[in-house]
XYZ file of C-alpha atoms in Angstrom:
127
model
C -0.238 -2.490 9.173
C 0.618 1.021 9.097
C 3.713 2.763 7.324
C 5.285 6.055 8.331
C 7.374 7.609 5.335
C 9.932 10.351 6.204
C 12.995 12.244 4.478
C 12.001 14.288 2.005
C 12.644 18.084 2.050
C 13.938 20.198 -0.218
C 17.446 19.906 -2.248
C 19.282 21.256 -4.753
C 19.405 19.468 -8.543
C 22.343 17.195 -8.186
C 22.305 16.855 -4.377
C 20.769 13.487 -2.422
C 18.033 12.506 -0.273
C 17.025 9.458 1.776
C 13.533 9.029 2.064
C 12.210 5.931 4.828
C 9.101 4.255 5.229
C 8.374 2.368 8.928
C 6.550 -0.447 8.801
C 4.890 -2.043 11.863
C 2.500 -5.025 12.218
C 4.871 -7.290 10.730
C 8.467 -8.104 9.901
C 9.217 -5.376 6.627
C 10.792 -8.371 4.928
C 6.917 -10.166 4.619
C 6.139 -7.442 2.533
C 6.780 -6.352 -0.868
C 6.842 -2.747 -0.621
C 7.065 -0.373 -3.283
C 7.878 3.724 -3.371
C 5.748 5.596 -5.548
C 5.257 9.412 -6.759
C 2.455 11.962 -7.661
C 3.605 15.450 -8.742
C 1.068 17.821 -9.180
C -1.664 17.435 -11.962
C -0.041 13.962 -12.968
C -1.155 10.146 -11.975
C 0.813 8.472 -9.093
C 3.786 6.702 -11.059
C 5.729 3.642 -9.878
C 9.232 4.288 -8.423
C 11.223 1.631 -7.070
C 10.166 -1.677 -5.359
C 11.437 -4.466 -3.180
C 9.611 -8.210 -3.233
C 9.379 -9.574 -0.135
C 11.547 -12.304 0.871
C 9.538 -15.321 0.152
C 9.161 -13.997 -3.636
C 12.837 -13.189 -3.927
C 13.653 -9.979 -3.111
C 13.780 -8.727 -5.768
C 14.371 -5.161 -6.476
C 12.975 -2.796 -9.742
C 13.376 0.519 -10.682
C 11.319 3.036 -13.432
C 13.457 3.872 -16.214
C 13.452 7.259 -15.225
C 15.403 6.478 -11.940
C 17.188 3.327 -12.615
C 20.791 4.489 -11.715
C 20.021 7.346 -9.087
C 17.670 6.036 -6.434
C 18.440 2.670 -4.947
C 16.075 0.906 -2.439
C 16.763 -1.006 0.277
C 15.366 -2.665 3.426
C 16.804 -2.761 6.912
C 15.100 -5.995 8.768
C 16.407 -4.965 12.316
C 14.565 -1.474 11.802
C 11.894 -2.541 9.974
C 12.605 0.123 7.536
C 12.807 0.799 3.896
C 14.703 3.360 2.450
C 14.868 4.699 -0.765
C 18.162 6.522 -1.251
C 17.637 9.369 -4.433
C 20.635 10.550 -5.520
C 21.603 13.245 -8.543
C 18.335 14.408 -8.268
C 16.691 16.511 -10.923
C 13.812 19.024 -10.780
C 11.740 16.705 -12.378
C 11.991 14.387 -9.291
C 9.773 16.899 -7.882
C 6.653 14.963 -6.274
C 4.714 13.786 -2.672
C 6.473 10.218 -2.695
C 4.661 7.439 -0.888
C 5.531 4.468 0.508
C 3.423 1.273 0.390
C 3.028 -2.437 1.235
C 1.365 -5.526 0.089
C 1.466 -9.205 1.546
C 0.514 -11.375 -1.826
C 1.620 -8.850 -4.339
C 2.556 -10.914 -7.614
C 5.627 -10.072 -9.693
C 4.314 -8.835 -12.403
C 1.916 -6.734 -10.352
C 4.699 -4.956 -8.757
C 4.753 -1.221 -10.281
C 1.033 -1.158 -10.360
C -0.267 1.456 -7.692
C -3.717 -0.311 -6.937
C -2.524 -3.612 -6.079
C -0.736 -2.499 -3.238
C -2.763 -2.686 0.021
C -1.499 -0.558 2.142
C 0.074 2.877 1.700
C 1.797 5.383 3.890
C 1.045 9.429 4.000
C 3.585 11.421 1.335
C 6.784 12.782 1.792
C 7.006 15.888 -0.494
C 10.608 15.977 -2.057
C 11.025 19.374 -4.112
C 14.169 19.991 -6.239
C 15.089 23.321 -6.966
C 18.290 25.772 -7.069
């Protein structure tokens, strides 16, 4: 499996970015997969995930984003996306994507339990 994030860049506070993460070896949708953040000097924190299909689907969100970022798959491309919007300069971080087969529920905004991961995207916010 290998994942390929993209999108980030830099933005203004308030303005919008799309990050994506490619997955190949398998259809996206047999994954859970999971978006994730490290800004500098602080531990990689959970962002937003997506079960895979067989466990629902469902879809969570840290506190600190619920309401801003949503995340989303596309099956035809394979994709996930992770649409930020009214971003702050706190949003500042390398944002990663990653992936994981058998990933339990309540396992889902843990960083380690995710098996595979993608390189970061750096997203910086700033006026």
């Amino acid at each position: 499996v290998q994942l390929q994030a993209s999108g980030g860049g830099l933005v203004q506070p308030g303005g919008s970015l799309r990050l994506s993460c490619a997955v190949s070896g398998r259809p996206v949708s047999s994954y859970t997969t999971g978006w994730f953040r490290q800004a500098p000097g602080k531990e990689r924190e959970f962002v937003a995930t997506v079960m895979r299909r067989t466990a629902g689907g469902r879809a969570t969100y840290a506190d600190s984003v619920r309401g801003r970022f949503t995340i989303s798959r596309d099956n035809a491309k394979n994709t996930v996306y992770l649409q930020m919007d009214s971003l702050k300069p706190e949003d500042t971080a390398v944002y990663y994507c990653a992936a994981d087969q058998n990933l339990i529920l309540s396992s889902r905004t843990i960083p380690h339990e995710y098996d595979y991961w993608g390189q970061g995207t750096q997203v910086t916010v700033s006026s």
